[in-house]
Each structure stands twice: as C-alpha cells, then as structure tokens.
Coordinates of N, CA and C in Angstrom, one line a residue:
X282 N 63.8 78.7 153.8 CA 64.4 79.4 152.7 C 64.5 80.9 153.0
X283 N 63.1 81.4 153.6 CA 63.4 83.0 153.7 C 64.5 83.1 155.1
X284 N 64.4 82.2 155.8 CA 65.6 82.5 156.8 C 67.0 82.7 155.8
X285 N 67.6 81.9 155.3 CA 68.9 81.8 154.9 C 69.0 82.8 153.9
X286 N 67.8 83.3 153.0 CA 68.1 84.4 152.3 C 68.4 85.6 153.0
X287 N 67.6 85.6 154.5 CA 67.9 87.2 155.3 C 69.3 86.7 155.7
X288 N 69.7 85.7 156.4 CA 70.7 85.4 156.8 C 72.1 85.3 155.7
X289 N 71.8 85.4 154.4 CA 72.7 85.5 153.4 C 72.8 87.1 153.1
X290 N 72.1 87.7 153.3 CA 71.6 88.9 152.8 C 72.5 90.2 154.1
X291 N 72.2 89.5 155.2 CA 73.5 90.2 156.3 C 74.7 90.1 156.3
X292 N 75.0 88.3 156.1 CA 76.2 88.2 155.7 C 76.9 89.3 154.6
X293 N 76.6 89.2 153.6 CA 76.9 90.0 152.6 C 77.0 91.3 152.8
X294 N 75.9 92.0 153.3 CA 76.3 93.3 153.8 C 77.3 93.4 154.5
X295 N 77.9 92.7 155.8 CA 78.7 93.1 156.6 C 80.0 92.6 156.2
X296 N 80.1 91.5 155.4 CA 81.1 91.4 154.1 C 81.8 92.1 153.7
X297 N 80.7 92.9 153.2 CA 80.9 94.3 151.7 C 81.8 95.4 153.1
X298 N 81.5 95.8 153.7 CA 81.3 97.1 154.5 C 83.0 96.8 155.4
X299 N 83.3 94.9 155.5 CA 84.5 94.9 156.0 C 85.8 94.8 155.1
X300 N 85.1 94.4 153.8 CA 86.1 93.6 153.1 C 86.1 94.7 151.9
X301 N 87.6 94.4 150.8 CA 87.3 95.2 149.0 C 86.7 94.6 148.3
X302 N 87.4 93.3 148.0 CA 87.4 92.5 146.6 C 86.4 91.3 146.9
X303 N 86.0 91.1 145.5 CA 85.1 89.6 145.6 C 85.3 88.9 146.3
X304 N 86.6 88.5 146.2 CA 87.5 87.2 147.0 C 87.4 87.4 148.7
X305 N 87.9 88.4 149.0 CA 87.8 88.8 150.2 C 86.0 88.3 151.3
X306 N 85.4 89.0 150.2 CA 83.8 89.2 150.7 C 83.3 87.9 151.1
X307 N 83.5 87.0 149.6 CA 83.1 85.4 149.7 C 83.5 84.8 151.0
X308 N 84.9 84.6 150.6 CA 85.8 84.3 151.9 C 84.9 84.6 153.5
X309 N 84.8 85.8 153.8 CA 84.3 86.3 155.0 C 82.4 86.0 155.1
X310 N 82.3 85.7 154.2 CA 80.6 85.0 154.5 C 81.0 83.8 154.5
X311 N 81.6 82.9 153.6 CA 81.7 81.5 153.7 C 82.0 81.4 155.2
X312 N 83.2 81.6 155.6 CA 83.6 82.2 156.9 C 82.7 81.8 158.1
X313 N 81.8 82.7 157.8 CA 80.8 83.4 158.7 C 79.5 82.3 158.8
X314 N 79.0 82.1 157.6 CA 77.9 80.9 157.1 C 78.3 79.7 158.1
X315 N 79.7 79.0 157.7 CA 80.1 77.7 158.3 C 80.2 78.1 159.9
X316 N 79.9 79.1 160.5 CA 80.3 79.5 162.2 C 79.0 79.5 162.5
X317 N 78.3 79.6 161.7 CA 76.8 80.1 162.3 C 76.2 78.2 161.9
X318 N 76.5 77.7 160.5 CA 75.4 76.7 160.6 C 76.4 75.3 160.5
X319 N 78.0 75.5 160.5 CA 78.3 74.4 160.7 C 78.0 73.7 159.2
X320 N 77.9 72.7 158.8 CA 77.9 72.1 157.4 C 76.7 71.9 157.4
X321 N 75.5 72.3 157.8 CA 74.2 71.4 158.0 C 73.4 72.4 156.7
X322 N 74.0 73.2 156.2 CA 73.3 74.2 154.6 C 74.6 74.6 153.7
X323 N 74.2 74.8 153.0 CA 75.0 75.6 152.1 C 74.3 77.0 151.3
X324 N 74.8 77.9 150.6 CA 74.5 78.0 149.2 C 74.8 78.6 148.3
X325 N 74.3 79.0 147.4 CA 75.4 79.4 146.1 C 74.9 80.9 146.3
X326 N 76.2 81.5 145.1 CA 76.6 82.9 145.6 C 77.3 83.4 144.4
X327 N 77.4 85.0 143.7 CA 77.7 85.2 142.7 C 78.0 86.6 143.1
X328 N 79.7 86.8 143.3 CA 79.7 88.4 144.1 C 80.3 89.2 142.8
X329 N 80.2 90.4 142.0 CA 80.6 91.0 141.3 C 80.9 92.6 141.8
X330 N 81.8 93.1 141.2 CA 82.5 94.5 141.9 C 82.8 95.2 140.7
X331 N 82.1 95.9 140.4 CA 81.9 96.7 138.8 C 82.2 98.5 138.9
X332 N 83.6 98.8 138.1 CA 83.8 100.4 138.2 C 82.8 100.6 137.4
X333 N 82.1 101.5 137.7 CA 81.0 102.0 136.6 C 81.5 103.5 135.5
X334 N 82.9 103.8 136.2 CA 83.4 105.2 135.0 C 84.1 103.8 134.0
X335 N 85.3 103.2 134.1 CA 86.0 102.2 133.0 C 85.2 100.8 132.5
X336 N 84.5 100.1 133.3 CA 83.8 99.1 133.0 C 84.3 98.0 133.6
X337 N 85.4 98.1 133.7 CA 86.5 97.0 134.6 C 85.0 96.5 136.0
X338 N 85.2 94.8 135.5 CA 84.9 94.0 136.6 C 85.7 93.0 137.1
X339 N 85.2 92.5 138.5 CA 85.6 91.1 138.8 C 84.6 90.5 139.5
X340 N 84.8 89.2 139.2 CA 83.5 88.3 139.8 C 84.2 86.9 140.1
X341 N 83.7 86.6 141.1 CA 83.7 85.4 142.4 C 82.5 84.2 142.2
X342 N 82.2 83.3 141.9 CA 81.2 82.2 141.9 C 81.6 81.5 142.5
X343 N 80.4 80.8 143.5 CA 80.4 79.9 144.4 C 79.0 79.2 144.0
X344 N 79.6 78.1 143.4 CA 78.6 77.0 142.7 C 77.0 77.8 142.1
X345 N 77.7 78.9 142.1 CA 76.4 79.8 141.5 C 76.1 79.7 139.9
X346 N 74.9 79.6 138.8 CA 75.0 79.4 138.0 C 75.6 80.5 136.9
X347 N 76.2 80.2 136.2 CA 77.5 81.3 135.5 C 77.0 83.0 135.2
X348 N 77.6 83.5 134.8 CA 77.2 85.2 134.5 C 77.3 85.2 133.2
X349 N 76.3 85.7 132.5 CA 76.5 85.4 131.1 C 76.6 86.8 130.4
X350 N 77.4 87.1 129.5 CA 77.8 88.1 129.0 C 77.5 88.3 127.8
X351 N 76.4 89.3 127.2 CA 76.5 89.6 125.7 C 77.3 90.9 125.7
X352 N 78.2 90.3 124.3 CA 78.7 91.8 123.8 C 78.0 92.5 122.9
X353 N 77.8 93.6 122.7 CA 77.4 94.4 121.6 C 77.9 94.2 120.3
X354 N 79.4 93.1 120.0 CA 79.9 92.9 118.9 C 78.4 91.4 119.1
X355 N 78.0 91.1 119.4 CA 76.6 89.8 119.0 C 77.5 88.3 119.6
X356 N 78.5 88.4 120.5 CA 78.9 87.4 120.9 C 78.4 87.3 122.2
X357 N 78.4 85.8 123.2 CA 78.3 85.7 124.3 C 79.2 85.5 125.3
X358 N 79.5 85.3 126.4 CA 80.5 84.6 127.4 C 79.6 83.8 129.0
X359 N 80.5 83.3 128.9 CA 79.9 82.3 130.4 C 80.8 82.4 131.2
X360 N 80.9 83.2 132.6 CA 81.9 83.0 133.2 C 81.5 82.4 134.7
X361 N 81.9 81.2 134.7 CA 81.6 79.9 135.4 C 81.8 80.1 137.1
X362 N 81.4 79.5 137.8 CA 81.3 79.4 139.3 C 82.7 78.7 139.3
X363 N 84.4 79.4 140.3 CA 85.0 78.5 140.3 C 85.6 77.9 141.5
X364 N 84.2 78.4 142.6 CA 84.7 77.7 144.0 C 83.2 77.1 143.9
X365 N 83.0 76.1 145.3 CA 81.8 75.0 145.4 C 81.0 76.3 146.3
X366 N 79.9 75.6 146.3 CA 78.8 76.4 147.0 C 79.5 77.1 148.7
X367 N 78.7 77.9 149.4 CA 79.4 78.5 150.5 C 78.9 77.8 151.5
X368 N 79.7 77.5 152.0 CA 79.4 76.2 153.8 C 79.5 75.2 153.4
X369 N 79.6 74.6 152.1 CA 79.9 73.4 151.6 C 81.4 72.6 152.3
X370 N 82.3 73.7 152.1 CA 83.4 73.2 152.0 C 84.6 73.9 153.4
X371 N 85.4 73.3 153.8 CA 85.7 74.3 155.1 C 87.1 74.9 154.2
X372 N 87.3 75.9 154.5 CA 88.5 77.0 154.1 C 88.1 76.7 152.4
X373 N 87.7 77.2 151.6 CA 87.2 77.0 150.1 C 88.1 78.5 149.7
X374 N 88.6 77.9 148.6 CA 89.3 79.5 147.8 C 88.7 79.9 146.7
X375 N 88.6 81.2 146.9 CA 87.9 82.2 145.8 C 88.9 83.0 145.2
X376 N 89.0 82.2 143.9 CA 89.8 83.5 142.8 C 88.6 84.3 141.4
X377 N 89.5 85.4 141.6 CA 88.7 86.2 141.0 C 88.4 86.3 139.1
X378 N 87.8 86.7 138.2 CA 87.8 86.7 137.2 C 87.5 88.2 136.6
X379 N 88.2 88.5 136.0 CA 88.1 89.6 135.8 C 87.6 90.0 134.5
X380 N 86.7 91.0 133.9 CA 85.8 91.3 132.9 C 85.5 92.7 132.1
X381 N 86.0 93.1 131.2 CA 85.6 94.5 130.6 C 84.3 94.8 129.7
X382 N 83.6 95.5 130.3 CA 82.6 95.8 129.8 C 82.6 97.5 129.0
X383 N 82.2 97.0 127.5 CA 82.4 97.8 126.7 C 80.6 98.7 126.4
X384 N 80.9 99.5 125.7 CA 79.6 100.1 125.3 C 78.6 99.4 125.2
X385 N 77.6 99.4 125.4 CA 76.3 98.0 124.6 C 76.7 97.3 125.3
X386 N 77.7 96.4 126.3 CA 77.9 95.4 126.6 C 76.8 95.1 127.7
X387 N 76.2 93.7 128.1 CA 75.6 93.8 128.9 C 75.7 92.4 129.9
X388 N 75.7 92.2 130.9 CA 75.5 91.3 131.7 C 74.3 90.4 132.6
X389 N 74.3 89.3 132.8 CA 73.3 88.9 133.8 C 73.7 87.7 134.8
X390 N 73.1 88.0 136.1 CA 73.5 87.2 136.9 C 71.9 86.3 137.1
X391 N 71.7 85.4 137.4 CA 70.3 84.9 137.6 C 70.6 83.7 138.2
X392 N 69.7 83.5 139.1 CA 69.2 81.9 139.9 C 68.6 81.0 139.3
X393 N 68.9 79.4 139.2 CA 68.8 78.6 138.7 C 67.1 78.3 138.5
X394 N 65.9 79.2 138.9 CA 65.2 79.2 138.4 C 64.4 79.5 137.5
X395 N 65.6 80.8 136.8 CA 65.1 81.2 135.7 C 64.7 80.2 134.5
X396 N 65.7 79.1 134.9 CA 65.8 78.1 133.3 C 65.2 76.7 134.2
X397 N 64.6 76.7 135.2 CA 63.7 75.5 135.8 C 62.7 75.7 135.7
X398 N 61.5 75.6 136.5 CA 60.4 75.3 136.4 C 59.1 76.3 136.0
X399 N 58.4 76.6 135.2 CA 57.2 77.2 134.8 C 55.7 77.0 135.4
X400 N 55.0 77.3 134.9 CA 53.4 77.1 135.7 C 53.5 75.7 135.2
X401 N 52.8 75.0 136.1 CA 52.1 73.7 135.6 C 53.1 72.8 134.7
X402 N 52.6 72.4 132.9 CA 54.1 71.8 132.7 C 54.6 72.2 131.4
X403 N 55.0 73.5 132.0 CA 56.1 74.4 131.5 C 57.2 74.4 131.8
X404 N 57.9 74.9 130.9 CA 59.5 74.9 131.6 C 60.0 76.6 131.3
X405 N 61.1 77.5 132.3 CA 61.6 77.9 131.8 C 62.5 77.8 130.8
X406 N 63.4 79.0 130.5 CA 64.2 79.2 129.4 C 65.7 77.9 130.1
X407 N 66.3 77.5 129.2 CA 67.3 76.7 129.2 C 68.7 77.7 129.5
X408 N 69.4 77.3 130.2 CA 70.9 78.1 130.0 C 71.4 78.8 128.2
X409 N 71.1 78.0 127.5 CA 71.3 78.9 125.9 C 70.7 79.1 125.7
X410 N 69.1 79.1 125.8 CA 67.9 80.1 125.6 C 68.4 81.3 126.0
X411 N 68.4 81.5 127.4 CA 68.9 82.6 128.2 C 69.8 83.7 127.5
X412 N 71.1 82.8 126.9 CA 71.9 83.8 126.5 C 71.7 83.8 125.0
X413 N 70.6 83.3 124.3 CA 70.5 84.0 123.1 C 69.4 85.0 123.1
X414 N 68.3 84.7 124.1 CA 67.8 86.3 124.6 C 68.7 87.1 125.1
X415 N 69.6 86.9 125.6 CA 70.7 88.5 126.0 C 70.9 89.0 124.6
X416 N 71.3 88.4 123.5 CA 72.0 88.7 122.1 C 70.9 89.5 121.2
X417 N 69.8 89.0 121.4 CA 68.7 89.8 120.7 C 67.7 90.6 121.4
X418 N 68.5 90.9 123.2 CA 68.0 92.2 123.6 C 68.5 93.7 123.4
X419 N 67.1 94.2 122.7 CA 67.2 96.1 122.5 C 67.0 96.5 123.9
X420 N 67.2 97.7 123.5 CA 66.9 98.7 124.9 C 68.1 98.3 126.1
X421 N 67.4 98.4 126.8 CA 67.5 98.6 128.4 C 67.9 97.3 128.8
X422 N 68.3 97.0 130.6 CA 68.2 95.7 130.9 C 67.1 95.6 131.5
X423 N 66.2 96.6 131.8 CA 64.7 96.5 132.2 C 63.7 95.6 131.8
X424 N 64.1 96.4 130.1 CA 63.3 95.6 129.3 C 63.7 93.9 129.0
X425 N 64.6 93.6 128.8 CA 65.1 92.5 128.8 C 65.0 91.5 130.2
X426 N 64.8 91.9 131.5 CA 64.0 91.1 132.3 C 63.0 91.1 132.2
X427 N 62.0 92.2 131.7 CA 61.2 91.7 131.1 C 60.6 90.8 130.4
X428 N 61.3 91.0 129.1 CA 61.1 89.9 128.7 C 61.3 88.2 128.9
X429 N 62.8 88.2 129.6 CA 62.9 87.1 130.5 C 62.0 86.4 130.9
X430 N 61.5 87.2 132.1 CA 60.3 86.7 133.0 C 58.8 86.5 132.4
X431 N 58.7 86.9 131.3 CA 57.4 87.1 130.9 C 56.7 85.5 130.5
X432 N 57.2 84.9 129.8 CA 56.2 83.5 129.4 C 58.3 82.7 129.4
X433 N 57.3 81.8 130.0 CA 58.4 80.3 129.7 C 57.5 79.5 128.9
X434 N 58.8 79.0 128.5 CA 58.9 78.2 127.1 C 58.6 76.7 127.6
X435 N 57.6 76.2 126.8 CA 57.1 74.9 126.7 C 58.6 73.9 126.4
X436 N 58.3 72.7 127.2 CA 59.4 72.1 127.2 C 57.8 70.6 127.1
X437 N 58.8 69.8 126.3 CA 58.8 68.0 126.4 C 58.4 67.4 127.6
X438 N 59.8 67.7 128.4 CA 60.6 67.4 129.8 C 58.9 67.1 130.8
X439 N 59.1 66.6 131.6 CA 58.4 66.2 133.0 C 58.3 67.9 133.3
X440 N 57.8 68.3 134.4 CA 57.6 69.6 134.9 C 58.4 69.4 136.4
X441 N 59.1 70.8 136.8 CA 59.9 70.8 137.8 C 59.1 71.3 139.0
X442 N 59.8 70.7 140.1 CA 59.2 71.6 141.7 C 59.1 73.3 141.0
X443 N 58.6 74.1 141.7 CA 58.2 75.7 141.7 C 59.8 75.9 142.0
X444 N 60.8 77.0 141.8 CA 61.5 77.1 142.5 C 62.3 78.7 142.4
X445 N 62.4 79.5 143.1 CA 62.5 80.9 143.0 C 63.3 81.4 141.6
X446 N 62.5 82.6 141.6 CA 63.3 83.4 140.5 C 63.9 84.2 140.1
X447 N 64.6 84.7 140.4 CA 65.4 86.2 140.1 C 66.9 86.6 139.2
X448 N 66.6 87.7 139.2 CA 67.8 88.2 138.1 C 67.8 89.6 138.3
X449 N 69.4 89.6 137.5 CA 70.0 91.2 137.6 C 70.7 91.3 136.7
X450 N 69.9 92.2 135.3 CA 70.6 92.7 134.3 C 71.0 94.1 134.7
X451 N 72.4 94.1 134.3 CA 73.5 95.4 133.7 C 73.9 96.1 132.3
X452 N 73.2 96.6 132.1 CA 74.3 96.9 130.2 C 74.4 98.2 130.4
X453 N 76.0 98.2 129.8 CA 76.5 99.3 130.1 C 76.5 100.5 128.7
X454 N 76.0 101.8 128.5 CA 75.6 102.3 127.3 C 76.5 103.6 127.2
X455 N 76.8 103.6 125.9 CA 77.8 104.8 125.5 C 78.9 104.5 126.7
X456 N 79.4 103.8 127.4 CA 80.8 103.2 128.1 C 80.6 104.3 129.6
X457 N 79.1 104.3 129.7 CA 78.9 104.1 131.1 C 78.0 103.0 131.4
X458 N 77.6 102.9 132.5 CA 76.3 101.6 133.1 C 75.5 103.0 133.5

C-alpha cells in the first residue's frame, strides 16, 4: 500500500506540473498507472482545482468516495465519482464538475475510511453522519477534522478490517479560502 501511495503521489505531481485541468491530470496518471502496472491494481482518486480569489471549482472522481459540500445557507451536496477507479479501465473519460464556493461554504474530500472501521467494534461515521457533521461545523476546517477524527461512533454492524484514514477540509471565509 505504501508503494502505490508514493507511486500515486508522483504520478500526481508530474500530472499537475504537465497538465491544467482535472480532466487532463486524471487522464495522464490513469495513463501513466496502466503503463507502469498494467491492470494488475487500481485506485481511486479525487482531483479538485480551486481559484482561491472567486471560489470557482472543478472536480474529477475516479471511483473515489464523493466530495461533500456544506453550504453556509445549512444545506449539503454530494458530488459523486463519475469515472471508475484509475487502471481499472483502459482509455476511461474524465468530465469535470464544476462548483462555487460561497462565503462559509465549505468542503471535504475523505477516504473511505473515515466512515469504515473504528478500534475494536466500532465503527466510523457513516457517509450522512459525515455530512451532517460538515452542517454543524463552527470554526475552522481544522477544527472540524478534528472533530471528525476524534471518537467513532458505535455501530451494531460486525467490525471492519483497520483501514486508512484521511481527509481534507476547505471552508472558504468572508469569500476567500
């Protein structure tokens, strides 16, 4: 796993550095992924390209779990993965989705572990857990991973494999980020 993360993590860079747009970047790691491993891996991927003076975004999903958006008016948005994972598929097309982020508005991208598995048999937060913590986060997006990450919520459910965790909150304040 830590291979394919440094190995995604180059990709991406040299992506970014050749390409503009979401679409472009995905494209040229999918690209690149399938030259290096052939169909024998995949994995998901969530590229976002955010003006930070207007708020104007766009974002690319590749079987990556959605970007969830609270607005400061107390609403949510889910904007969905709408190509399959990267090296899955040979020549896969990435179109873009495009997103305005207003004052207070804030975003998060996160890996499917956020809302899987906890210590022992815990579970994390559920995909609508998640985004009704975005809706009743103050402050910062600091604090709001914070709180994220802090205790998972007891679940019923059987308990899951361990499986990585991370996240990247944005909220953009007075109509800058």
């Amino acid at each position: 796993a830590a291979l394919l993360t440094t190995l995604a993590k180059l990709l991406f860079h040299h992506a970014n550095a050749e390409n503009e747009t979401p679409a472009e970047i995905m494209r040229a790691v999918d690209r690149d992924f399938r030259s290096i491993l052939g169909a024998r891996s995949f994995m998901t991927a969530m590229c976002v390209a955010l003006d930070v003076e207007s708020g104007a975004g766009s974002i690319v999903g590749a079987g990556h779990p959605p970007l969830l958006v609270a607005r400061h008016t107390g609403q949510t948005e889910s904007i969905a993965s709408s190509s399959p994972p990267l090296g899955l598929v040979a020549a896969s097309s990435f179109s873009e989705t495009g997103v305005q982020l207003g004052g207070g508005d804030l975003f998060l991208l996160y890996t499917d572990g956020l809302y899987g598995a906890g210590e022992a048999n815990e579970r994390r937060l559920a995909p609508a857990e998640v985004a009704k913590q975005l809706l009743d986060a103050p402050g910062d997006a600091q604090s709001l991973l914070h709180d994220l990450l802090r205790e998972p919520i007891a679940s019923p459910v059987a308990p899951v494999p361990p499986d990585d965790i991370a996240a990247l909150a944005v909220r953009r304040l007075n109509g800058k980020n």
